[in-house]
CSV table of C-alpha atoms in Angstrom, one decimal:
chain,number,residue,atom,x,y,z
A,1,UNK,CA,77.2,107.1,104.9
A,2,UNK,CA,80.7,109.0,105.7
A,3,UNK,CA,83.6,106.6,106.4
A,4,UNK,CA,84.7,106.7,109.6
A,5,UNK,CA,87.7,104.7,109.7
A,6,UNK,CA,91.3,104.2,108.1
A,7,UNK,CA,91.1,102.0,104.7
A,8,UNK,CA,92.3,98.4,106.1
A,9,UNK,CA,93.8,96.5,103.6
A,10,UNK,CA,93.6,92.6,103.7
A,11,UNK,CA,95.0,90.0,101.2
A,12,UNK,CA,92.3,88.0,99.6
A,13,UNK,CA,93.8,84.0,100.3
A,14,UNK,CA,92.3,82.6,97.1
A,15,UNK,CA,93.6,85.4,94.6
A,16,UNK,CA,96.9,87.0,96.9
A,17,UNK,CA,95.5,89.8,95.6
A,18,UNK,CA,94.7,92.7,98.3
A,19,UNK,CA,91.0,94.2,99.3
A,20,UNK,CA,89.9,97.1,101.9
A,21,UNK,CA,87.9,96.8,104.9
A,22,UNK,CA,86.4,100.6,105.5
A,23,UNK,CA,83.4,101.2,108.4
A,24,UNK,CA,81.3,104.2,107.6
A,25,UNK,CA,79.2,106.5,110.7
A,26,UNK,CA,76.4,103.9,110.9
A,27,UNK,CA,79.3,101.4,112.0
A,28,UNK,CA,79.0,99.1,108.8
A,29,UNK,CA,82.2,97.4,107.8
A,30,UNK,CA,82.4,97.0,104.1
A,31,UNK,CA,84.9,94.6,102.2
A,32,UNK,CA,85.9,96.1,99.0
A,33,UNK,CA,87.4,93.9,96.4
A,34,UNK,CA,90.5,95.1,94.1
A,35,UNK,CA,88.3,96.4,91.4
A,36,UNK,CA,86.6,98.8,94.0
A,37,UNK,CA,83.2,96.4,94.0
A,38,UNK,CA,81.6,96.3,97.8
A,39,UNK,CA,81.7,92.5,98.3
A,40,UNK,CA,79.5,92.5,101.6
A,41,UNK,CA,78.4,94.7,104.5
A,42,UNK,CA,78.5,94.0,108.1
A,43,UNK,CA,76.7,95.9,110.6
A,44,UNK,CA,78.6,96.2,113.9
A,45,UNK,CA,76.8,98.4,116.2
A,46,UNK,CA,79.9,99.8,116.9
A,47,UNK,CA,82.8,101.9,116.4
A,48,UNK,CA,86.3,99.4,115.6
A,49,UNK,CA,89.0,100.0,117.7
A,50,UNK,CA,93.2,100.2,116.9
A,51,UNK,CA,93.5,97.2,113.7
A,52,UNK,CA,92.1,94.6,111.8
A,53,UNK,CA,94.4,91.5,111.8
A,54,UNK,CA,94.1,89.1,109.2
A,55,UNK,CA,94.8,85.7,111.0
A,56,UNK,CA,95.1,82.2,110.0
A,57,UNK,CA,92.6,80.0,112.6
A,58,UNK,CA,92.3,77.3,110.6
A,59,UNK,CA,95.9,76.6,109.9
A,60,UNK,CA,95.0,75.6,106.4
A,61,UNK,CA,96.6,79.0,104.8
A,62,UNK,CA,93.1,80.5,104.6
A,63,UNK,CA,92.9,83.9,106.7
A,64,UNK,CA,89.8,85.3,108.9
A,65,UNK,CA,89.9,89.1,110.3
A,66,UNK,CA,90.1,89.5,114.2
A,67,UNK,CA,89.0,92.7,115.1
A,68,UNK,CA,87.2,94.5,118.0
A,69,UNK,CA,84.4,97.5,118.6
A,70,UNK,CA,84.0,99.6,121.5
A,71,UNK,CA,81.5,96.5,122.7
A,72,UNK,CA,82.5,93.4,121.0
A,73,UNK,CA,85.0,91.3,119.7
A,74,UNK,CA,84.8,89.6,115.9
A,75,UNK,CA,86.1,86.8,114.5
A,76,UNK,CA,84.9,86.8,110.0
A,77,UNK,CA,86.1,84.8,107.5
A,78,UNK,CA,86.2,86.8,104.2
A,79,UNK,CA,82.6,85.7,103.3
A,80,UNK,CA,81.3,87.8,105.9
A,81,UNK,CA,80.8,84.5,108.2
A,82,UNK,CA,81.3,85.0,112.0
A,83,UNK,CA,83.5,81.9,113.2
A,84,UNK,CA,82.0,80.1,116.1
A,85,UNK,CA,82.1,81.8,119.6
A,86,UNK,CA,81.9,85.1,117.9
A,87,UNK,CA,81.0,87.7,118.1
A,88,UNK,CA,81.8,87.9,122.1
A,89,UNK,CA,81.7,90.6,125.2
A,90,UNK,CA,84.0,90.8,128.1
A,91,UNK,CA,83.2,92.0,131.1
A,92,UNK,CA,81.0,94.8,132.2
A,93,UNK,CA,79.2,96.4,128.6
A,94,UNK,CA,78.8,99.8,130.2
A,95,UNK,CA,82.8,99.8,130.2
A,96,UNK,CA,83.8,100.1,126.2
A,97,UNK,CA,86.9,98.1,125.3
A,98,UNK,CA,89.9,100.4,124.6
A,99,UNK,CA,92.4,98.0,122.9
A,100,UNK,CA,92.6,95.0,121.1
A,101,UNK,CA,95.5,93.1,120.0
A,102,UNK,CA,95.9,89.5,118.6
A,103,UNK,CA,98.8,87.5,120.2
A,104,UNK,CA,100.9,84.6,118.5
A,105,UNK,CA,103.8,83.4,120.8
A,106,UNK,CA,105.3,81.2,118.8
A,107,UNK,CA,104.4,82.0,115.2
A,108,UNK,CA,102.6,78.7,115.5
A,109,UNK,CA,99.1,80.0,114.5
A,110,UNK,CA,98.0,79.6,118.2
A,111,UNK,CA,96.5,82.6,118.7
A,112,UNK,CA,95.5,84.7,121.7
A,113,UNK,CA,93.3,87.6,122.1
A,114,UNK,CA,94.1,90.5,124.2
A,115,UNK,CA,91.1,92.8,124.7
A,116,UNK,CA,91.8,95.9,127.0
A,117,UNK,CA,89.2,98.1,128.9
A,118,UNK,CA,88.5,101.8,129.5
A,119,UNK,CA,89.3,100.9,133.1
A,120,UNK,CA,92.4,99.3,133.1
A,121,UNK,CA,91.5,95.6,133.0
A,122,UNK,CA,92.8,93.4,130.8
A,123,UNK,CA,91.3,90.4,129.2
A,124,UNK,CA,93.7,87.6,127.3
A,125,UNK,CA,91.6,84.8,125.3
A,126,UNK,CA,92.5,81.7,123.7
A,127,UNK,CA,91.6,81.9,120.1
A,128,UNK,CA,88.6,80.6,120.7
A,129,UNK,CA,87.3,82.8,123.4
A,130,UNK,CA,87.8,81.3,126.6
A,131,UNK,CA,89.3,82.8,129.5
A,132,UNK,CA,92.8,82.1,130.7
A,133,UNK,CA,95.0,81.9,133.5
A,134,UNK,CA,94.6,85.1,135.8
A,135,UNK,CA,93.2,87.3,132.9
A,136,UNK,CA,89.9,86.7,133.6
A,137,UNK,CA,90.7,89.9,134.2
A,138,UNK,CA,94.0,91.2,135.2
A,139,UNK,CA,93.6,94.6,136.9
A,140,UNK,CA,95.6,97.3,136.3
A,141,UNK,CA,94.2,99.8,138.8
A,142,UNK,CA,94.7,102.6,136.3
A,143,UNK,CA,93.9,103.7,132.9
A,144,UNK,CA,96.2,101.7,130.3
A,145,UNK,CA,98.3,104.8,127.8
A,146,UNK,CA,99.2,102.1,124.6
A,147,UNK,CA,97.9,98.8,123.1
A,148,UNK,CA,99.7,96.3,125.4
A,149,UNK,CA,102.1,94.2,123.5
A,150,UNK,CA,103.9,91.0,123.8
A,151,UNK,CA,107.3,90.2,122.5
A,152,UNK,CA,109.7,87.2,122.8
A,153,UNK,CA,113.4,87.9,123.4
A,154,UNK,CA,115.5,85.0,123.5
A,155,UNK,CA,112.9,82.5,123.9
A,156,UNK,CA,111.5,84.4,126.6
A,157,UNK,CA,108.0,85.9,126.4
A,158,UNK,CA,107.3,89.4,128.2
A,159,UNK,CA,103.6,90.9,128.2
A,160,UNK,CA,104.1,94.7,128.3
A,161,UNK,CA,101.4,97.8,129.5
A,162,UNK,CA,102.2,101.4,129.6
A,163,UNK,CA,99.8,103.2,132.1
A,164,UNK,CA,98.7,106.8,131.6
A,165,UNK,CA,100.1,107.2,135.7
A,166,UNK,CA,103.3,107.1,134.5
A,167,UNK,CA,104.1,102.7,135.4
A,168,UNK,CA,105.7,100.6,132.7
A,169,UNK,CA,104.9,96.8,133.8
A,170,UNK,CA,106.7,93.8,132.0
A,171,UNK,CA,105.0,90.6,133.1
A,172,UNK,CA,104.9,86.9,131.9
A,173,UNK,CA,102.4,85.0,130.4
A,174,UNK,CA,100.3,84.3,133.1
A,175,UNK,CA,100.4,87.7,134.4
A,176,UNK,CA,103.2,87.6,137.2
A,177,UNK,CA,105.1,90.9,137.3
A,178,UNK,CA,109.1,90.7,136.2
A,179,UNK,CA,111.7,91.5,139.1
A,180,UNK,CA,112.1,94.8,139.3
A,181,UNK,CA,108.9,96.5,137.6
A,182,UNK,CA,107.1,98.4,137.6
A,183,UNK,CA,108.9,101.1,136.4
A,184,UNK,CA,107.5,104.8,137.6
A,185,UNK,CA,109.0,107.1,134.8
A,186,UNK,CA,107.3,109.9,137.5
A,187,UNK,CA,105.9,111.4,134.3
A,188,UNK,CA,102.0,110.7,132.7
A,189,UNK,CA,102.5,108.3,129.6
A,190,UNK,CA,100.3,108.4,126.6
A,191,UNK,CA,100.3,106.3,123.2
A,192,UNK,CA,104.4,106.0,122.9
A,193,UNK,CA,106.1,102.3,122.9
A,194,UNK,CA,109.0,100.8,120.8
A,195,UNK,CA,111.0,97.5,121.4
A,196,UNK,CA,114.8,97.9,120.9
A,197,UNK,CA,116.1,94.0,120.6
A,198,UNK,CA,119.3,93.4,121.7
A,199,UNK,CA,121.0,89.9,122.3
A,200,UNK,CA,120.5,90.0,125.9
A,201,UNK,CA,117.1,91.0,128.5
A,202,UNK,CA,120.2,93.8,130.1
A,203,UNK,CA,120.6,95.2,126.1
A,204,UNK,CA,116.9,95.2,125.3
A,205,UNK,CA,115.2,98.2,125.6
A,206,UNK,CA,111.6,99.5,125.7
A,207,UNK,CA,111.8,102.8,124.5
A,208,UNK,CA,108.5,105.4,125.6
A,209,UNK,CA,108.4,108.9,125.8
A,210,UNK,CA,105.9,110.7,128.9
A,211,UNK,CA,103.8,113.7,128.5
A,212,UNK,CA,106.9,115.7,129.9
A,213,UNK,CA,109.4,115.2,126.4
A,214,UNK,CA,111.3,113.1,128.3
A,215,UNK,CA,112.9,110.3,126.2
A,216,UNK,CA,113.1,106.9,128.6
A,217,UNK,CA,114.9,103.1,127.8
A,218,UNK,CA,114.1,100.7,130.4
A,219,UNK,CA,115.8,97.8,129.9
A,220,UNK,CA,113.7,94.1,130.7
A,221,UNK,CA,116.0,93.8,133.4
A,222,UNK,CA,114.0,96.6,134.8
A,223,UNK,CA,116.7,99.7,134.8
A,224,UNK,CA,116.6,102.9,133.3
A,225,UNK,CA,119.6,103.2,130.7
A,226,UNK,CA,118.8,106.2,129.5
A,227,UNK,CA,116.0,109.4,130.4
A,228,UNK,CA,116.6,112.3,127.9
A,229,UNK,CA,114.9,115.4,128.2
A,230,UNK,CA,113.9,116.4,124.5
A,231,UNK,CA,113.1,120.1,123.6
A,232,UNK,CA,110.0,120.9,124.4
A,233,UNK,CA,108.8,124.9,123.7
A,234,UNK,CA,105.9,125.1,125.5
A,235,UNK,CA,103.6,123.0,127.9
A,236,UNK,CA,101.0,121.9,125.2
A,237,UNK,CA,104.4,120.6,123.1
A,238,UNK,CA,103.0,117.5,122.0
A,239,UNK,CA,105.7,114.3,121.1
A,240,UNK,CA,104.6,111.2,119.2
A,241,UNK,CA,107.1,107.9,118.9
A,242,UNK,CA,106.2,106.9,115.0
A,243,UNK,CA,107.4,103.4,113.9
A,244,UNK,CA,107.3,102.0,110.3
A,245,UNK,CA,105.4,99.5,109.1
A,246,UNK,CA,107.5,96.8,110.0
A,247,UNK,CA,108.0,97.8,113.7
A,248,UNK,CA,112.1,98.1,113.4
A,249,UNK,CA,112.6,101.3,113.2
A,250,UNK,CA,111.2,105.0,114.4
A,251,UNK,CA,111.0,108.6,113.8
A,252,UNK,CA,110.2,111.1,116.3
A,253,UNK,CA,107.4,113.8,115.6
A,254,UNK,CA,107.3,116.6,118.0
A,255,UNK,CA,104.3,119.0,117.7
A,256,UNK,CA,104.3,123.0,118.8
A,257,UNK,CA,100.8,124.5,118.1
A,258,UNK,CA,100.5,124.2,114.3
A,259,UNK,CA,104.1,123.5,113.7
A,260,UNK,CA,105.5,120.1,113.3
A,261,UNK,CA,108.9,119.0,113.2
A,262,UNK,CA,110.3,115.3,112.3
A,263,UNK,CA,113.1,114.2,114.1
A,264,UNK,CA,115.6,111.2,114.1
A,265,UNK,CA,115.7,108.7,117.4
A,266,UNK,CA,119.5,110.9,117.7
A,267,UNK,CA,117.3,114.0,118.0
A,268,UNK,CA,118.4,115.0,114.7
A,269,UNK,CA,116.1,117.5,112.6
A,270,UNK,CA,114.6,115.9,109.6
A,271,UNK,CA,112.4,118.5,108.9
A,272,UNK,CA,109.9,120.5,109.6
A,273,UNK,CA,106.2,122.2,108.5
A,274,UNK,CA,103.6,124.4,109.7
A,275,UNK,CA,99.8,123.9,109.3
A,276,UNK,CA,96.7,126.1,109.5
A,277,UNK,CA,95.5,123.5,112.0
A,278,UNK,CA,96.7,122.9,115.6
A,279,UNK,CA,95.1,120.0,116.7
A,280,UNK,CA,97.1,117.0,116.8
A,281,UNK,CA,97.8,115.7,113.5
A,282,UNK,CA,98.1,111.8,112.4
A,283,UNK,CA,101.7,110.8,111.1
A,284,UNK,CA,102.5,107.7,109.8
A,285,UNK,CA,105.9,106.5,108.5
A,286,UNK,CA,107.0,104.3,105.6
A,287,UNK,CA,110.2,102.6,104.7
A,288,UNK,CA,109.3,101.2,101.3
A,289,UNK,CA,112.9,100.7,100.3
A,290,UNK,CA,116.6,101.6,100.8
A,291,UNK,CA,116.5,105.1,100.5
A,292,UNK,CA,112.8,105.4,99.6
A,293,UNK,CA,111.1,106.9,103.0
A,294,UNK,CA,107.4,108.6,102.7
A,295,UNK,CA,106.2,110.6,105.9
A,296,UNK,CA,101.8,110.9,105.8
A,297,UNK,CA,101.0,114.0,107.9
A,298,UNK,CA,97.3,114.1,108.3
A,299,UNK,CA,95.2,117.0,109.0
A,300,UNK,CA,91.9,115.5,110.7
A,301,UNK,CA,90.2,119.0,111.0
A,302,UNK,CA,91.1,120.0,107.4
A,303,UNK,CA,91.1,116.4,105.9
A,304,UNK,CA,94.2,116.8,103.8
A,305,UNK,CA,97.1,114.0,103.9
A,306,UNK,CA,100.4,115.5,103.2
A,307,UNK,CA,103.2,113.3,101.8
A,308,UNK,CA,106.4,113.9,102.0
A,309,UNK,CA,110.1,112.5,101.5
A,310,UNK,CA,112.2,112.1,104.5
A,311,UNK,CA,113.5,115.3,103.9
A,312,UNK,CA,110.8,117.1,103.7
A,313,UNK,CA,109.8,117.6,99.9
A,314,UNK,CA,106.5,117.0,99.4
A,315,UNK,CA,105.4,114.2,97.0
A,316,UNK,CA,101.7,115.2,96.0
A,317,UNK,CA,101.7,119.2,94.6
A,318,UNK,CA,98.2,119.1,96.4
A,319,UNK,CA,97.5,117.7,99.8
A,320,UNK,CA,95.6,114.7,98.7
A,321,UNK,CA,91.6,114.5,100.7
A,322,UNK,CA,91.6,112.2,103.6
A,323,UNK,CA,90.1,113.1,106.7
A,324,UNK,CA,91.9,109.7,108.5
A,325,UNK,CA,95.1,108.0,108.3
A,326,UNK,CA,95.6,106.5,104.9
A,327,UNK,CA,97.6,102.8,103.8
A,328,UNK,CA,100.5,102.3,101.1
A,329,UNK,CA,101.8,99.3,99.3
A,330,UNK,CA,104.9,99.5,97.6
A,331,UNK,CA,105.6,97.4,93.9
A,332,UNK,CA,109.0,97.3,93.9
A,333,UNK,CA,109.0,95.9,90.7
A,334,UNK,CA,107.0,99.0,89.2
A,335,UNK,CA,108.6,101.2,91.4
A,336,UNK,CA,105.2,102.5,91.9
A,337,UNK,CA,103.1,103.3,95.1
A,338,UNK,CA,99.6,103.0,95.8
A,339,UNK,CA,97.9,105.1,98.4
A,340,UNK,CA,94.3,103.8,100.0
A,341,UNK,CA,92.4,106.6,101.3
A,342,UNK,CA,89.3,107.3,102.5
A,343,UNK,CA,86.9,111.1,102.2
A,344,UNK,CA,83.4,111.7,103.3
A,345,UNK,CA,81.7,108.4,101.5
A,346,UNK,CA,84.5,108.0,99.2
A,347,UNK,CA,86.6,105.3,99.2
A,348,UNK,CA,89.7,105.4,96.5
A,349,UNK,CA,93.4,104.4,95.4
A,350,UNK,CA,96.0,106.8,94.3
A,351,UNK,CA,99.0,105.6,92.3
A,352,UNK,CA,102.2,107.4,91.7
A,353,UNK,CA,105.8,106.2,90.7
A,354,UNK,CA,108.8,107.5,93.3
């Protein structure tokens, strides 16, 4: 059947070498080893939602994959094994989950799962399952705009939610709100967050940007340092806060119609492209090494990846066929890149030096 979903790729714990986790249209999840050999299916009944994370529950250095659908949440170890508890439902089943993220405070391997819900509410598990505190659930009263996160800034742990009504809320781990926040940016929000850390809560930034182009930083201390009004040429302008793989830095896209242009955090013009298509398009950003950036662009409608420097030279003389966003791993040692993409029932890894 057609894959549906973004090539996930997972390290095999008994080799260190990496697989792929694709689902295809019937919602089976298929884990396919390094030699492109389908190692098991899994029928989920369900379409997965945001990630895969690859998660040591054990604490014996062997690793599971936590994951949710738009009805359940999973727990596998790589055998295709569902640990005990899972898989499990929260709340009402008529309301689908809308976002899944897998917690560890501490780096101690004591993990919590955060499940969020079409309707605002928001779940938060131990690893095995269970309920706790006042998330059983926390209510947001409003649809939530991005995964919620948690980050730790000097010891201290913050739970974050964007809501599409235009509230940032910073809570702790139980769920009590922090002094001052909300935050009403007075603007709808969508799928934008970044974490600038600082030494201090008054220095630390969450960094969004609403429907309206307008850039916000809202300290933890709960002030606005900083609302910028972007260039925006018309009123279906659509912006897009893209961070690399590691989460420390970001890029900027900004999307007119069928044109899009790539900006720095300054505002400064990377580059810029126009498509055939003007629905908006998938762009991922990756910082493989000093100096060596590559910008995917993904066409959903046309199914064509573009891949580009950071100055806009593209990499591939043909858009390479991918109808979803794709993965890279960089081998510094080769200097070569492989690219894991997915097209109609086609599964497949492209390798290039840079």
């Amino acid at each position: 059947a057609p894959i549906i979903s973004k090539p996930y790729v997972v390290k095999n714990h008994n080799t260190g070498l990496f697989e792929t986790l694709v689902q295809d249209s019937a919602f089976n999840l298929h884990l396919i080893s390094t030699n492109g050999d389908v190692i098991w299916t899994e029928p989920l009944g369900a379409p997965i939602i945001g990630d895969v994370f690859q998660i040591d529950y054990y604490q014996n250095n062997k690793l599971q994959y936590a994951f949710a659908t738009t009805e359940k949440v999973f727990l596998l170890d790589r055998n295709d094994i569902a640990l005990e508890y899972f898989p499990k439902t929260y709340g009402k089943q008529s309301i689908e989950n809308q976002y899944f993220n897998v917690i560890d405070y501490d780096k101690s391997r004591t993990y919590r799962l955060l499940i969020a819900k079409e309707n605002g509410d928001i779940y938060l598990t131990s690893k095995f399952g269970d309920m706790l505190g006042d998330w059983n659930p926390l209510k947001m009263n409003d649809k939530i705009a991005a995964r919620p996160e948690h980050i730790r800034i000097r010891s201290k742990d913050f739970m974050v939610v964007l809501q599409e009504n235009g509230l940032v809320k910073v809570m702790s781990r139980n769920g009590e709100m922090k002094p001052n926040f909300p935050v009403n940016v007075n603007d709808r929000l969508s799928d934008n967050l970044f974490f600038e850390i600082g030494n201090s809560f008054e220095s630390s930034y969450l960094v969004t940007i609403t429907n309206g182009g307008a850039l916000v930083k809202t300290s933890f201390t709960g002030k606005i340092k900083e609302k910028e009004q972007l260039y925006m040429p018309n009123k279906e302008t659509l912006f897009k806060i893209v961070k690399n793989t590691s989460n420390r830095n970001y890029i900027l896209a900004r999307q007119d119609l069928s044109r899009v242009s790539l900006l720095k955090p300054s505002g400064e013009m990377m580059f810029e492209k126009d498509y055939i298509n003007q629905e908006e398009m998938e762009i991922q950003y990756y910082e493989l090494a000093p100096n060596k950036e590559i910008i995917a662009v993904t066409d959903k409608n046309q199914a064509f990846t573009y891949l580009y420097t950071s100055e806009g030279q593209l990499i591939n003389q043909q858009p390479i066929e991918s109808a979803d966003e794709i993965a890279m791993i960089y081998y510094n040692k080769d200097n070569e890149v492989h690219v894991y993409k997915c097209h109609k029932n086609q599964f497949s890894i492209l390798k290039f030096n840079i």
